[in-house]
Structure formats: C-alpha cells, structure tokens
C-alpha cells in the first residue's frame, strides 16, 4: 500500500472519529400552543441546531433567520448550509424556521425572540456563553434579525448582528414591497411603519453589526443596508459594511456568487475581531 493511500485512510478514520462529537438535531420551538396564531395550523416554528465538538466550541452561538419575503423560507442556502459552516468554525448555529406573519408582525418576532431565549436557556448543555449570542439574517430574515437587534431585551437580546442584503425599512418606496405587505398588511399605519423600520430604532445600545450586500441588488434597494450602517455609525455602534460590486440578491451560501470566498473571509475576520 502506498504512503498516499495510508494517509488517505488515516484521514478518513480521523474524520469518522470526529464527526460523532458534532451534533445536529431538530426541535419544535414551542412545546405547546404557539402564541400569535397566524391562521395556518400547518405552519409550525422549528429550529435545527448545529453544535460543534465541545473541544472546538468557542462559546459563541448564532440564531440564523433565512429570507423569503415573509412569504416562504430559503432554508437551504440561507440556513442549513450556514449552520454547517458556522459549526465548523466552533460556533453553535441555530437555524430558525419561523412562521409567516400574514400581516401580524408579532408572529415572526416572537419566534425569533423565543429562539434567542432557547439558546441561553440551553447555554450550559450547548457550551454557549450567555453574553455571546448573536443573530443573523438574510433579506426579510435580515429585517427580522435587525428588529431583534434594535428592540429585543433580556434573554431575547442579541449581542451582535450579521445581516446579508437586508430589508431594513418598512417605509413605502424604499422597502421591499412584498416583505412590507406580508409583514404589516396592505395598509399599515405610519406608527407600524416606523416601529418596524430598524434604521429608525437604532440607539447606542444596539449591538455591533456586520452588513454585506451587492451594489447591483435590484430586489432590495442597497440603501436599506447602507442607511442602517449610517444610523449605527451616528450612534457610535461598531459596524462593518461590505458592498460587493456584483451578485444581485439572494446569494446566501451559493458557491456561484462571485465574491463567495471573499465574503466568507470578511465574515470570519469580523467574528474574530471581538
């Protein structure tokens, strides 16, 4: 047997012994009746939890909110693939399958807050530090994540936020129309628009942020993420903004995104910066 084959077999054996130490499992978000019924009894809130090997765990955890315009969820490339990626970085990842709002914003917001609380309540078992729990979101999921980051408190709070091509504002003309209607209904009040416009809810207590988007995004106006960054800057909140020249909208973890590797390196460097 050649040295090359021996090394290959040894490598496969090592991988086989390491894999069981990582844990991936699904769980219902609620054990009983979920609050804020959205009218669809088949739409249930769940999480898929990705736990790294205890020896590799950094103590950090991230709740992931996939996008989909508050109409559906892009669970694979904006959820599960990121769960694998973060787990392999020693970070516990919790992919949230939140319920669709159907005009009631309390539905997804309550789901996201419950997921944040779940992480902290299981901190010891999951090798997580209660003061290092962040939230991550894509597109409409980015809006949900930024809502948690700017408004939620206590065990539901976010210690940091990661937003990809996020919907931020609910103001007509600047928001993503479908997300706005699905979240708030066809005729939201000015008060509701302001309440769910995350750029209008930034304070000095808002957690640090990583924001990434494409300059040529023709689905969610890049001004959403840029204006949010400016409000974070104005309030002295540490934030990093990455605008890639090409990519459009919804690239998530897709390898076809031209700046995929660059984006991953940017995120890894940012996560190591604090």
Tab-separated table of N, CA, C and O in Angstrom, residues 125-189:
chain	number	residue	atom	x	y	z
A	125	UNK	N	-25.640	23.200	28.386
A	125	UNK	CA	-25.664	21.937	27.632
A	125	UNK	C	-25.069	22.108	26.242
A	125	UNK	O	-24.506	21.153	25.686
A	126	UNK	N	-25.202	23.310	25.676
A	126	UNK	CA	-24.723	23.553	24.320
A	126	UNK	C	-23.348	24.216	24.283
A	126	UNK	O	-22.880	24.614	23.219
A	127	UNK	N	-22.707	24.384	25.430
A	127	UNK	CA	-21.375	25.014	25.508
A	127	UNK	C	-21.384	26.430	24.929
A	127	UNK	O	-20.518	26.808	24.138
A	128	UNK	N	-22.384	27.192	25.346
A	128	UNK	CA	-22.564	28.561	24.857
A	128	UNK	C	-22.425	29.553	26.006
A	128	UNK	O	-22.891	29.294	27.124
A	129	UNK	N	-21.801	30.680	25.729
A	129	UNK	CA	-21.714	31.773	26.695
A	129	UNK	C	-22.944	32.664	26.526
A	129	UNK	O	-23.240	33.102	25.404
A	130	UNK	N	-23.636	32.947	27.605
A	130	UNK	CA	-24.898	33.679	27.509
A	130	UNK	C	-24.716	35.110	27.003
A	130	UNK	O	-25.675	35.729	26.523
A	131	UNK	N	-23.500	35.639	27.073
A	131	UNK	CA	-23.240	37.000	26.599
A	131	UNK	C	-22.562	37.023	25.234
A	131	UNK	O	-21.949	38.030	24.856
A	132	UNK	N	-22.684	35.924	24.501
A	132	UNK	CA	-22.091	35.861	23.165
A	132	UNK	C	-23.049	35.164	22.199
A	132	UNK	O	-22.682	34.237	21.491
A	133	UNK	N	-24.288	35.624	22.208
A	133	UNK	CA	-25.329	35.062	21.344
A	133	UNK	C	-25.757	36.116	20.333
A	133	UNK	O	-26.285	37.170	20.696
A	134	UNK	N	-25.518	35.858	19.066
A	134	UNK	CA	-25.852	36.813	18.020
A	134	UNK	C	-27.009	36.344	17.158
A	134	UNK	O	-27.507	35.225	17.311
A	135	UNK	N	-27.404	37.214	16.256
A	135	UNK	CA	-28.476	36.881	15.322
A	135	UNK	C	-28.030	37.240	13.911
A	135	UNK	O	-27.325	38.225	13.693
A	136	UNK	N	-28.451	36.416	12.956
A	136	UNK	CA	-28.000	36.526	11.568
A	136	UNK	C	-29.222	36.411	10.671
A	136	UNK	O	-30.117	35.592	10.923
A	137	UNK	N	-29.294	37.233	9.639
A	137	UNK	CA	-30.458	37.174	8.772
A	137	UNK	C	-30.172	37.589	7.342
A	137	UNK	O	-29.239	38.344	7.072
A	138	UNK	N	-31.003	37.085	6.447
A	138	UNK	CA	-30.855	37.320	5.019
A	138	UNK	C	-32.134	37.953	4.477
A	138	UNK	O	-33.237	37.442	4.727
A	139	UNK	N	-32.019	39.054	3.749
A	139	UNK	CA	-33.169	39.687	3.111
A	139	UNK	C	-34.264	39.987	4.144
A	139	UNK	O	-34.024	40.715	5.104
A	140	UNK	N	-35.461	39.408	3.997
A	140	UNK	CA	-36.505	39.621	5.001
A	140	UNK	C	-36.077	39.050	6.347
A	140	UNK	O	-36.436	39.585	7.406
A	141	UNK	N	-35.294	37.975	6.324
A	141	UNK	CA	-34.731	37.448	7.562
A	141	UNK	C	-33.763	38.435	8.185
A	141	UNK	O	-33.590	38.470	9.409
A	142	UNK	N	-33.133	39.270	7.345
A	142	UNK	CA	-32.276	40.340	7.842
A	142	UNK	C	-33.093	41.409	8.543
A	142	UNK	O	-32.645	42.016	9.518
A	143	UNK	N	-34.293	41.631	8.030
A	143	UNK	CA	-35.185	42.572	8.713
A	143	UNK	C	-35.572	42.030	10.082
A	143	UNK	O	-35.564	42.757	11.090
A	144	UNK	N	-35.900	40.748	10.130
A	144	UNK	CA	-36.260	40.127	11.404
A	144	UNK	C	-35.085	40.199	12.379
A	144	UNK	O	-35.253	40.542	13.553
A	145	UNK	N	-33.883	39.892	11.881
A	145	UNK	CA	-32.698	39.932	12.735
A	145	UNK	C	-32.429	41.340	13.245
A	145	UNK	O	-32.106	41.540	14.423
A	146	UNK	N	-32.563	42.338	12.376
A	146	UNK	CA	-32.312	43.719	12.800
A	146	UNK	C	-33.382	44.211	13.764
A	146	UNK	O	-33.113	45.056	14.631
A	147	UNK	N	-34.594	43.686	13.632
A	147	UNK	CA	-35.657	44.032	14.575
A	147	UNK	C	-35.311	43.525	15.967
A	147	UNK	O	-35.463	44.242	16.968
A	148	UNK	N	-34.828	42.287	16.047
A	148	UNK	CA	-34.392	41.736	17.331
A	148	UNK	C	-33.224	42.556	17.878
A	148	UNK	O	-33.179	42.893	19.066
A	149	UNK	N	-32.283	42.892	17.012
A	149	UNK	CA	-31.083	43.613	17.439
A	149	UNK	C	-31.402	45.008	17.974
A	149	UNK	O	-30.730	45.493	18.892
A	150	UNK	N	-32.409	45.647	17.422
A	150	UNK	CA	-32.714	47.023	17.834
A	150	UNK	C	-33.778	47.120	18.914
A	150	UNK	O	-33.877	48.159	19.584
A	151	UNK	N	-34.574	46.056	19.102
A	151	UNK	CA	-35.709	46.202	20.006
A	151	UNK	C	-35.805	45.179	21.140
A	151	UNK	O	-36.407	45.471	22.177
A	152	UNK	N	-35.255	43.990	20.963
A	152	UNK	CA	-35.451	42.945	21.963
A	152	UNK	C	-34.495	43.106	23.147
A	152	UNK	O	-33.364	43.563	22.999
A	153	UNK	N	-34.971	42.680	24.318
A	153	UNK	CA	-34.205	42.851	25.554
A	153	UNK	C	-34.158	41.541	26.349
A	153	UNK	O	-34.792	40.557	25.983
A	154	UNK	N	-33.408	41.578	27.448
A	154	UNK	CA	-33.326	40.420	28.324
A	154	UNK	C	-32.728	39.208	27.639
A	154	UNK	O	-31.757	39.327	26.892
A	155	UNK	N	-33.319	38.047	27.866
A	155	UNK	CA	-32.798	36.815	27.269
A	155	UNK	C	-32.986	36.766	25.757
A	155	UNK	O	-32.382	35.939	25.081
A	156	UNK	N	-33.811	37.660	25.215
A	156	UNK	CA	-34.057	37.688	23.771
A	156	UNK	C	-33.107	38.635	23.041
A	156	UNK	O	-33.127	38.717	21.819
A	157	UNK	N	-32.273	39.343	23.772
A	157	UNK	CA	-31.406	40.341	23.149
A	157	UNK	C	-30.341	39.671	22.268
A	157	UNK	O	-30.006	38.497	22.446
A	158	UNK	N	-29.796	40.448	21.341
A	158	UNK	CA	-28.687	39.985	20.507
A	158	UNK	C	-27.414	40.701	20.951
A	158	UNK	O	-27.424	41.918	21.175
A	159	UNK	N	-26.323	39.952	21.068
A	159	UNK	CA	-25.044	40.550	21.422
A	159	UNK	C	-24.293	41.052	20.196
A	159	UNK	O	-23.365	41.848	20.321
A	160	UNK	N	-24.687	40.590	19.035
A	160	UNK	CA	-24.151	41.094	17.759
A	160	UNK	C	-25.115	40.677	16.665
A	160	UNK	O	-25.985	39.831	16.872
A	161	UNK	N	-24.974	41.296	15.495
A	161	UNK	CA	-25.883	41.012	14.389
A	161	UNK	C	-25.110	40.893	13.075
A	161	UNK	O	-24.137	41.606	12.840
A	162	UNK	N	-25.577	39.967	12.229
A	162	UNK	CA	-24.975	39.727	10.914
A	162	UNK	C	-26.092	39.787	9.891
A	162	UNK	O	-27.024	38.977	9.940
A	163	UNK	N	-26.004	40.734	8.972
A	163	UNK	CA	-27.096	40.962	8.024
A	163	UNK	C	-26.591	40.873	6.592
A	163	UNK	O	-25.620	41.550	6.217
A	164	UNK	N	-27.268	40.052	5.792
A	164	UNK	CA	-26.939	39.935	4.374
A	164	UNK	C	-28.081	40.515	3.548
A	164	UNK	O	-29.238	40.138	3.717
A	165	UNK	N	-27.733	41.448	2.665
A	165	UNK	CA	-28.685	42.145	1.797
A	165	UNK	C	-30.038	42.340	2.486
A	165	UNK	O	-31.083	41.909	1.989
A	166	UNK	N	-30.028	43.009	3.650
A	166	UNK	CA	-31.234	43.041	4.481
A	166	UNK	C	-32.302	44.027	4.018
A	166	UNK	O	-32.014	45.080	3.455
A	167	UNK	N	-33.545	43.649	4.262
A	167	UNK	CA	-34.647	44.611	4.263
A	167	UNK	C	-34.555	45.300	5.622
A	167	UNK	O	-34.481	44.629	6.650
A	168	UNK	N	-34.532	46.612	5.628
A	168	UNK	CA	-34.402	47.358	6.875
A	168	UNK	C	-35.611	48.232	7.146
A	168	UNK	O	-36.194	48.223	8.230
A	169	UNK	N	-36.009	48.991	6.142
A	169	UNK	CA	-37.104	49.937	6.334
A	169	UNK	C	-38.440	49.353	5.899
A	169	UNK	O	-38.496	48.489	5.026
A	170	UNK	N	-39.498	49.842	6.507
A	170	UNK	CA	-40.851	49.496	6.095
A	170	UNK	C	-41.545	50.710	5.465
A	170	UNK	O	-42.758	50.676	5.216
A	171	UNK	N	-40.776	51.752	5.186
A	171	UNK	CA	-41.341	52.945	4.572
A	171	UNK	C	-41.572	52.697	3.086
A	171	UNK	O	-40.667	52.228	2.377
A	172	UNK	N	-42.743	52.990	2.614
A	172	UNK	CA	-43.117	52.737	1.224
A	172	UNK	C	-42.182	53.470	0.275
A	172	UNK	O	-41.838	54.627	0.490
A	173	UNK	N	-41.776	52.787	-0.770
A	173	UNK	CA	-40.876	53.375	-1.749
A	173	UNK	C	-39.425	52.985	-1.541
A	173	UNK	O	-38.637	53.004	-2.481
A	174	UNK	N	-39.072	52.633	-0.316
A	174	UNK	CA	-37.700	52.230	-0.008
A	174	UNK	C	-37.630	50.780	0.465
A	174	UNK	O	-36.599	50.136	0.355
A	175	UNK	N	-38.731	50.281	1.006
A	175	UNK	CA	-38.772	48.913	1.488
A	175	UNK	C	-38.912	47.937	0.318
A	175	UNK	O	-39.123	48.333	-0.823
A	176	UNK	N	-38.796	46.654	0.631
A	176	UNK	CA	-39.144	45.610	-0.333
A	176	UNK	C	-40.647	45.416	-0.220
A	176	UNK	O	-41.158	45.036	0.848
A	177	UNK	N	-41.367	45.675	-1.289
A	177	UNK	CA	-42.823	45.705	-1.258
A	177	UNK	C	-43.480	44.452	-0.716
A	177	UNK	O	-44.389	44.514	0.116
A	178	UNK	N	-43.013	43.291	-1.176
A	178	UNK	CA	-43.606	42.041	-0.734
A	178	UNK	C	-43.407	41.802	0.749
A	178	UNK	O	-44.336	41.389	1.458
A	179	UNK	N	-42.198	42.061	1.239
A	179	UNK	CA	-41.916	41.879	2.667
A	179	UNK	C	-42.783	42.810	3.503
A	179	UNK	O	-43.326	42.409	4.542
A	180	UNK	N	-42.927	44.026	3.056
A	180	UNK	CA	-43.714	45.029	3.786
A	180	UNK	C	-45.176	44.606	3.884
A	180	UNK	O	-45.773	44.628	4.965
A	181	UNK	N	-45.749	44.196	2.775
A	181	UNK	CA	-47.156	43.791	2.765
A	181	UNK	C	-47.379	42.529	3.583
A	181	UNK	O	-48.343	42.439	4.358
A	182	UNK	N	-46.496	41.536	3.429
A	182	UNK	CA	-46.659	40.281	4.158
A	182	UNK	C	-46.488	40.463	5.662
A	182	UNK	O	-47.129	39.764	6.455
A	183	UNK	N	-45.644	41.400	6.051
A	183	UNK	CA	-45.397	41.616	7.475
A	183	UNK	C	-46.476	42.480	8.126
A	183	UNK	O	-46.958	42.160	9.222
A	184	UNK	N	-46.853	43.573	7.454
A	184	UNK	CA	-47.716	44.569	8.082
A	184	UNK	C	-49.105	44.675	7.472
A	184	UNK	O	-49.950	45.419	7.992
A	185	UNK	N	-49.357	43.959	6.397
A	185	UNK	CA	-50.648	44.084	5.732
A	185	UNK	C	-50.598	45.142	4.635
A	185	UNK	O	-49.589	45.809	4.428
A	186	UNK	N	-51.697	45.302	3.932
A	186	UNK	CA	-51.725	46.197	2.775
A	186	UNK	C	-51.746	47.675	3.137
A	186	UNK	O	-51.283	48.516	2.374
A	187	UNK	N	-52.293	47.999	4.304
A	187	UNK	CA	-52.402	49.405	4.688
A	187	UNK	C	-51.915	49.618	6.120
A	187	UNK	O	-52.695	49.919	7.028
A	188	UNK	N	-50.598	49.488	6.331
A	188	UNK	CA	-50.078	49.694	7.685
A	188	UNK	C	-50.139	51.169	8.081
A	188	UNK	O	-50.097	52.060	7.233
A	189	UNK	N	-50.222	51.405	9.357
A	189	UNK	CA	-50.218	52.782	9.860
A	189	UNK	C	-48.795	53.335	9.845
A	189	UNK	O	-47.818	52.581	9.771
